[in-house]
Amino acid sequence: MQHAALLADALAVIHAAYVGFVVGGQALILAGWAAGWGWTRNPWFRGLHLAAIGLVVAEVILGVYCPLTLIESDLRRSAGAQGYADMSFIGYWVNRLLYYDIPLWQAHLAYLAFAALVVWSFLRYPPRRS
């Protein structure tokens, strides 16, 4: 059971890193556009970034939950966790950063609006090879 809790924590950290890449990456792209940082036009970085938010949009359109969320939840149940009080310190804080108590439609709207920003910046400030 303990290994399931550790796996759930590791998955929560990976999930947070994914979200950090999508949100932080977009912030860096916009800052790079304003500051003229050439690396923010790197085709690999921009392509991965676009694909990452594209995956989120696909989940919204298909009406499926994020597989990382579902697997983490299953692992926590396997570890005997009943709720947030049963989580480790890492699991608790990563979950606090990732999940908000808002209606699902509002979360989906936010994801789609953010994706529109990513696509807009991709088209207006396209990737370029150095």
Coordinates of C-alpha atoms in Angstrom, one line a residue:
M1 CA 0.0 0.0 0.0
Q2 CA 2.8 2.4 0.8
H3 CA 4.2 2.1 -2.7
A4 CA 0.9 3.2 -4.1
A5 CA 0.9 6.4 -2.1
L6 CA 4.5 7.1 -3.2
L7 CA 3.5 6.5 -6.8
A8 CA 0.5 8.8 -6.4
D9 CA 2.7 11.5 -5.0
A10 CA 5.2 11.1 -7.9
L11 CA 2.4 11.2 -10.4
A12 CA 1.0 14.4 -8.8
V13 CA 4.5 16.0 -9.1
I14 CA 4.6 15.0 -12.8
H15 CA 1.1 16.4 -13.3
A16 CA 2.2 19.7 -11.7
A17 CA 5.3 19.8 -13.9
Y18 CA 3.1 19.3 -16.9
V19 CA 0.8 22.2 -15.9
G20 CA 3.9 24.2 -15.0
F21 CA 5.2 23.6 -18.5
V22 CA 2.0 24.7 -20.2
V23 CA 1.3 27.8 -18.0
G24 CA 4.9 28.8 -17.3
G25 CA 5.9 28.0 -20.9
Q26 CA 3.3 30.4 -22.2
A27 CA 4.4 33.1 -19.8
L28 CA 8.0 32.7 -21.0
I29 CA 6.9 32.8 -24.7
L30 CA 5.1 36.1 -24.1
A31 CA 8.0 37.5 -22.1
G32 CA 10.4 36.3 -24.8
W33 CA 8.3 37.9 -27.5
A34 CA 8.5 41.2 -25.6
A35 CA 12.2 40.9 -24.7
G36 CA 13.3 39.5 -28.0
W37 CA 14.6 36.2 -26.6
G38 CA 15.4 34.0 -29.5
W39 CA 15.1 30.7 -27.6
T40 CA 11.4 31.2 -27.1
R41 CA 11.0 30.7 -30.9
N42 CA 12.7 27.2 -30.7
P43 CA 10.5 24.9 -32.9
W44 CA 10.9 21.9 -30.5
F45 CA 9.9 24.0 -27.4
R46 CA 7.0 25.6 -29.2
G47 CA 5.8 22.4 -30.8
L48 CA 5.9 20.5 -27.5
H49 CA 4.1 23.4 -25.8
L50 CA 1.4 23.5 -28.5
A51 CA 1.0 19.7 -28.3
A52 CA 0.7 19.9 -24.5
I53 CA -2.2 22.3 -24.5
G54 CA -3.6 20.4 -27.5
L55 CA -3.9 17.3 -25.4
V56 CA -5.9 19.2 -22.8
V57 CA -8.2 20.6 -25.4
A58 CA -8.7 17.1 -26.8
E59 CA -9.7 15.9 -23.3
V60 CA -12.2 18.7 -23.1
I61 CA -13.7 18.1 -26.5
L62 CA -13.9 14.3 -26.0
G63 CA -15.4 14.8 -22.5
V64 CA -12.8 12.7 -20.8
Y65 CA -11.0 13.2 -17.5
C66 CA -7.3 13.7 -17.5
P67 CA -5.7 10.2 -17.2
L68 CA -3.1 11.5 -14.8
T69 CA -5.9 12.6 -12.4
L70 CA -7.7 9.3 -12.7
I71 CA -4.6 7.2 -12.2
E72 CA -3.5 9.3 -9.2
S73 CA -7.0 8.9 -7.7
D74 CA -6.9 5.1 -8.2
L75 CA -3.4 4.9 -6.6
R76 CA -4.6 6.9 -3.6
R77 CA -7.6 4.6 -3.1
S78 CA -5.2 1.6 -3.4
A79 CA -3.1 3.1 -0.7
G80 CA -6.2 3.4 1.5
A81 CA -6.6 7.2 1.4
Q82 CA -10.1 8.5 2.0
G83 CA -9.5 12.1 1.2
Y84 CA -7.0 14.9 1.3
A85 CA -6.4 14.4 5.1
D86 CA -4.9 11.0 4.2
M87 CA -2.4 12.4 1.8
S88 CA 1.3 12.9 2.3
F89 CA 2.6 16.5 2.6
I90 CA 3.7 16.5 -1.1
G91 CA 0.5 15.0 -2.3
Y92 CA -1.6 17.4 -0.4
W93 CA 0.2 20.6 -1.6
V94 CA 0.5 19.5 -5.2
N95 CA -3.2 18.7 -5.2
R96 CA -3.9 22.1 -3.7
L97 CA -2.0 23.7 -6.6
L98 CA -3.7 21.6 -9.3
Y99 CA -7.3 21.3 -8.3
Y100 CA -9.9 23.9 -7.6
D101 CA -13.5 23.6 -6.4
I102 CA -15.2 25.2 -9.4
P103 CA -17.8 23.8 -11.8
L104 CA -16.4 21.6 -14.6
W105 CA -17.7 23.9 -17.3
Q106 CA -15.7 26.8 -15.9
A107 CA -12.5 24.8 -15.8
H108 CA -13.2 23.7 -19.4
L109 CA -13.8 27.3 -20.4
A110 CA -10.5 28.4 -18.8
Y111 CA -8.6 25.6 -20.6
L112 CA -10.1 26.6 -24.0
A113 CA -9.4 30.3 -23.4
F114 CA -5.8 29.5 -22.5
A115 CA -5.5 27.3 -25.5
A116 CA -6.7 30.1 -27.7
L117 CA -4.0 32.3 -26.2
V118 CA -1.4 29.7 -27.0
V119 CA -2.6 29.3 -30.6
W120 CA -2.8 33.1 -31.0
S121 CA 0.8 33.5 -29.8
F122 CA 2.0 30.6 -31.9
L123 CA 0.6 32.3 -35.0
R124 CA 1.6 35.8 -34.2
Y125 CA 5.1 34.9 -32.8
P126 CA 5.8 31.7 -34.7
P127 CA 8.7 29.4 -34.0
R128 CA 11.8 29.8 -36.1
R129 CA 15.0 27.9 -36.5
S130 CA 18.2 29.8 -35.5

